[in-house]
PDB file of C-alpha atoms in Angstrom:
ATOM      1  CA  UNK A 728     -14.143 -40.324  69.901  1.00  0.00           C
ATOM      2  CA  UNK A 729     -17.436 -41.365  68.395  1.00  0.00           C
ATOM      3  CA  UNK A 730     -17.919 -40.770  64.693  1.00  0.00           C
ATOM      4  CA  UNK A 731     -14.426 -39.407  64.135  1.00  0.00           C
ATOM      5  CA  UNK A 732     -11.334 -41.329  63.254  1.00  0.00           C
ATOM      6  CA  UNK A 733      -8.422 -40.952  65.592  1.00  0.00           C
ATOM      7  CA  UNK A 734      -5.175 -39.751  64.103  1.00  0.00           C
ATOM      8  CA  UNK A 735      -2.484 -42.369  64.478  1.00  0.00           C
ATOM      9  CA  UNK A 736       0.982 -41.316  65.486  1.00  0.00           C
ATOM     10  CA  UNK A 737       3.316 -43.382  63.311  1.00  0.00           C
ATOM     11  CA  UNK A 738       6.420 -41.387  64.214  1.00  0.00           C
ATOM     12  CA  UNK A 739       7.995 -44.289  66.094  1.00  0.00           C
ATOM     13  CA  UNK A 740       6.674 -47.023  63.809  1.00  0.00           C
ATOM     14  CA  UNK A 741       9.253 -49.584  62.741  1.00  0.00           C
ATOM     15  CA  UNK A 742      10.750 -48.694  59.407  1.00  0.00           C
ATOM     16  CA  UNK A 743      11.113 -51.127  56.538  1.00  0.00           C
ATOM     17  CA  UNK A 744      14.433 -49.738  55.386  1.00  0.00           C
ATOM     18  CA  UNK A 745      17.861 -50.183  56.962  1.00  0.00           C
ATOM     19  CA  UNK A 746      18.833 -47.681  59.618  1.00  0.00           C
ATOM     20  CA  UNK A 747      22.512 -46.930  60.077  1.00  0.00           C
ATOM     21  CA  UNK A 748      22.292 -46.504  63.833  1.00  0.00           C
ATOM     22  CA  UNK A 749      19.926 -49.400  64.518  1.00  0.00           C
ATOM     23  CA  UNK A 750      22.651 -51.390  66.267  1.00  0.00           C
ATOM     24  CA  UNK A 751      24.740 -48.452  67.464  1.00  0.00           C
ATOM     25  CA  UNK A 752      25.262 -48.137  71.180  1.00  0.00           C
ATOM     26  CA  UNK A 753      28.285 -46.331  72.576  1.00  0.00           C
ATOM     27  CA  UNK A 754      28.218 -48.288  75.844  1.00  0.00           C
ATOM     28  CA  UNK A 755      28.294 -51.610  73.987  1.00  0.00           C
ATOM     29  CA  UNK A 756      31.048 -50.362  71.722  1.00  0.00           C
ATOM     30  CA  UNK A 757      33.260 -49.290  74.643  1.00  0.00           C
ATOM     31  CA  UNK A 758      32.594 -52.560  76.480  1.00  0.00           C
ATOM     32  CA  UNK A 759      33.530 -54.534  73.364  1.00  0.00           C
ATOM     33  CA  UNK A 760      36.741 -52.508  72.953  1.00  0.00           C
ATOM     34  CA  UNK A 761      37.471 -53.140  76.671  1.00  0.00           C
ATOM     35  CA  UNK A 762      37.811 -49.420  77.361  1.00  0.00           C
ATOM     36  CA  UNK A 763      35.261 -49.822  80.161  1.00  0.00           C
ATOM     37  CA  UNK A 764      33.892 -52.738  82.153  1.00  0.00           C
ATOM     38  CA  UNK A 765      30.725 -53.474  84.136  1.00  0.00           C
ATOM     39  CA  UNK A 766      32.403 -52.512  87.415  1.00  0.00           C
ATOM     40  CA  UNK A 767      33.244 -49.081  85.971  1.00  0.00           C
ATOM     41  CA  UNK A 768      29.621 -48.641  84.873  1.00  0.00           C
ATOM     42  CA  UNK A 769      28.380 -49.466  88.389  1.00  0.00           C
ATOM     43  CA  UNK A 770      30.700 -46.868  89.918  1.00  0.00           C
ATOM     44  CA  UNK A 771      29.695 -44.356  87.264  1.00  0.00           C
ATOM     45  CA  UNK A 772      26.095 -44.422  88.513  1.00  0.00           C
ATOM     46  CA  UNK A 773      27.138 -42.556  91.656  1.00  0.00           C
ATOM     47  CA  UNK A 774      29.137 -39.787  89.950  1.00  0.00           C
ATOM     48  CA  UNK A 775      27.443 -36.606  88.798  1.00  0.00           C
ATOM     49  CA  UNK A 776      28.013 -35.398  85.265  1.00  0.00           C
ATOM     50  CA  UNK A 777      29.801 -32.318  86.592  1.00  0.00           C
ATOM     51  CA  UNK A 778      32.169 -34.461  88.682  1.00  0.00           C
ATOM     52  CA  UNK A 779      32.807 -36.774  85.731  1.00  0.00           C
ATOM     53  CA  UNK A 780      33.741 -33.874  83.448  1.00  0.00           C
ATOM     54  CA  UNK A 781      35.969 -32.355  86.129  1.00  0.00           C
ATOM     55  CA  UNK A 782      37.733 -35.687  86.711  1.00  0.00           C
ATOM     56  CA  UNK A 783      38.268 -36.188  82.981  1.00  0.00           C
ATOM     57  CA  UNK A 784      39.830 -32.726  82.681  1.00  0.00           C
ATOM     58  CA  UNK A 785      42.033 -33.305  85.743  1.00  0.00           C
ATOM     59  CA  UNK A 786      43.259 -36.699  84.541  1.00  0.00           C
ATOM     60  CA  UNK A 787      43.819 -35.422  81.002  1.00  0.00           C
ATOM     61  CA  UNK A 788      45.953 -32.526  82.190  1.00  0.00           C
ATOM     62  CA  UNK A 789      48.047 -34.414  84.791  1.00  0.00           C
ATOM     63  CA  UNK A 790      50.935 -34.919  82.387  1.00  0.00           C
ATOM     64  CA  UNK A 791      51.011 -31.155  81.801  1.00  0.00           C
ATOM     65  CA  UNK A 792      50.889 -30.532  85.550  1.00  0.00           C
ATOM     66  CA  UNK A 793      47.607 -28.658  85.086  1.00  0.00           C
ATOM     67  CA  UNK A 794      49.168 -25.853  83.083  1.00  0.00           C
ATOM     68  CA  UNK A 795      46.895 -25.297  80.136  1.00  0.00           C
ATOM     69  CA  UNK A 796      47.092 -21.571  79.652  1.00  0.00           C
ATOM     70  CA  UNK A 797      45.219 -19.981  76.759  1.00  0.00           C
ATOM     71  CA  UNK A 798      43.237 -23.110  75.946  1.00  0.00           C
ATOM     72  CA  UNK A 799      39.602 -22.024  75.523  1.00  0.00           C
ATOM     73  CA  UNK A 800      37.856 -24.709  77.606  1.00  0.00           C
ATOM     74  CA  UNK A 801      34.682 -22.696  78.024  1.00  0.00           C
ATOM     75  CA  UNK A 802      34.455 -21.972  74.324  1.00  0.00           C
ATOM     76  CA  UNK A 803      34.606 -25.660  73.381  1.00  0.00           C
ATOM     77  CA  UNK A 804      32.674 -27.095  76.342  1.00  0.00           C
ATOM     78  CA  UNK A 805      29.343 -26.125  74.757  1.00  0.00           C
ATOM     79  CA  UNK A 806      30.195 -28.054  71.581  1.00  0.00           C
ATOM     80  CA  UNK A 807      31.489 -31.043  73.556  1.00  0.00           C
ATOM     81  CA  UNK A 808      28.234 -31.213  75.535  1.00  0.00           C
ATOM     82  CA  UNK A 809      26.125 -30.948  72.363  1.00  0.00           C
ATOM     83  CA  UNK A 810      28.060 -33.789  70.746  1.00  0.00           C
ATOM     84  CA  UNK A 811      27.584 -35.915  73.863  1.00  0.00           C
ATOM     85  CA  UNK A 812      23.828 -35.342  73.853  1.00  0.00           C
ATOM     86  CA  UNK A 813      23.636 -36.283  70.148  1.00  0.00           C
ATOM     87  CA  UNK A 814      25.604 -39.481  70.859  1.00  0.00           C
ATOM     88  CA  UNK A 815      23.241 -40.246  73.739  1.00  0.00           C
ATOM     89  CA  UNK A 816      20.179 -39.877  71.508  1.00  0.00           C
ATOM     90  CA  UNK A 817      21.749 -42.110  68.871  1.00  0.00           C
ATOM     91  CA  UNK A 818      22.586 -44.757  71.465  1.00  0.00           C
ATOM     92  CA  UNK A 819      19.056 -44.728  72.886  1.00  0.00           C
ATOM     93  CA  UNK A 820      17.178 -44.850  69.572  1.00  0.00           C
ATOM     94  CA  UNK A 821      16.768 -47.335  66.773  1.00  0.00           C
ATOM     95  CA  UNK A 822      16.884 -44.766  63.976  1.00  0.00           C
ATOM     96  CA  UNK A 823      17.747 -41.149  63.288  1.00  0.00           C
ATOM     97  CA  UNK A 824      14.143 -39.960  63.290  1.00  0.00           C
ATOM     98  CA  UNK A 825      13.581 -41.399  66.743  1.00  0.00           C
ATOM     99  CA  UNK A 826      16.837 -39.815  67.939  1.00  0.00           C
ATOM    100  CA  UNK A 827      15.705 -36.427  66.646  1.00  0.00           C
ATOM    101  CA  UNK A 828      12.381 -36.863  68.457  1.00  0.00           C
ATOM    102  CA  UNK A 829      14.214 -37.642  71.715  1.00  0.00           C
ATOM    103  CA  UNK A 830      15.990 -34.303  71.396  1.00  0.00           C
ATOM    104  CA  UNK A 831      12.870 -32.465  70.244  1.00  0.00           C
ATOM    105  CA  UNK A 832      14.309 -31.270  66.955  1.00  0.00           C
ATOM    106  CA  UNK A 833      13.665 -31.653  63.258  1.00  0.00           C
ATOM    107  CA  UNK A 834      15.332 -34.586  61.557  1.00  0.00           C
ATOM    108  CA  UNK A 835      17.131 -32.233  59.141  1.00  0.00           C
ATOM    109  CA  UNK A 836      18.674 -30.312  62.067  1.00  0.00           C
ATOM    110  CA  UNK A 837      19.668 -33.580  63.709  1.00  0.00           C
ATOM    111  CA  UNK A 838      21.333 -34.802  60.499  1.00  0.00           C
ATOM    112  CA  UNK A 839      23.265 -31.527  60.455  1.00  0.00           C
ATOM    113  CA  UNK A 840      24.669 -32.338  63.904  1.00  0.00           C
ATOM    114  CA  UNK A 841      25.602 -35.871  62.827  1.00  0.00           C
ATOM    115  CA  UNK A 842      27.592 -34.433  59.923  1.00  0.00           C
ATOM    116  CA  UNK A 843      29.042 -31.586  62.013  1.00  0.00           C
ATOM    117  CA  UNK A 844      30.394 -33.986  64.646  1.00  0.00           C
ATOM    118  CA  UNK A 845      31.480 -36.545  62.025  1.00  0.00           C
ATOM    119  CA  UNK A 846      29.478 -39.327  63.657  1.00  0.00           C
ATOM    120  CA  UNK A 847      28.797 -41.098  60.363  1.00  0.00           C
ATOM    121  CA  UNK A 848      32.255 -42.698  60.634  1.00  0.00           C
ATOM    122  CA  UNK A 849      31.271 -44.307  63.935  1.00  0.00           C
ATOM    123  CA  UNK A 850      28.143 -45.819  62.403  1.00  0.00           C
ATOM    124  CA  UNK A 851      30.112 -47.202  59.480  1.00  0.00           C
ATOM    125  CA  UNK A 852      32.720 -48.642  61.864  1.00  0.00           C
ATOM    126  CA  UNK A 853      30.024 -50.281  63.978  1.00  0.00           C
ATOM    127  CA  UNK A 854      28.295 -51.747  60.903  1.00  0.00           C
ATOM    128  CA  UNK A 855      31.601 -53.052  59.468  1.00  0.00           C
ATOM    129  CA  UNK A 856      32.439 -54.882  62.695  1.00  0.00           C
ATOM    130  CA  UNK A 857      29.005 -56.550  62.724  1.00  0.00           C
ATOM    131  CA  UNK A 858      29.333 -57.585  59.060  1.00  0.00           C
ATOM    132  CA  UNK A 859      32.799 -59.091  59.649  1.00  0.00           C
ATOM    133  CA  UNK A 860      31.476 -61.508  62.283  1.00  0.00           C
TER     134      UNK A 860
END
């Protein structure tokens, strides 16, 4: 544009203050805790999300022989999926603002989800383990 100044988009600009989820990554956390390994991650690439959820439910209910009457799976599945998407955004971003932009929501709404799903504890745990090293 000639004669006009372009508006800069600083929304993803590096911040000067500390971000609680800067080093948070769920995959790294689970690898470090040895709950998953690289072989599992390779196999996971070929499983659809629907199949993964179904398998998790089947494995979780094996000890009950599949008899989970009156447990409202459908009611809670929406909340479980929302929490998973919030965790994904936090794992992919370097700060909360960037995570909220990934999901296309206001930062205030995103912070509400972090509090609602009690994810602040995970950030504090991850930061404590890094500080102890």
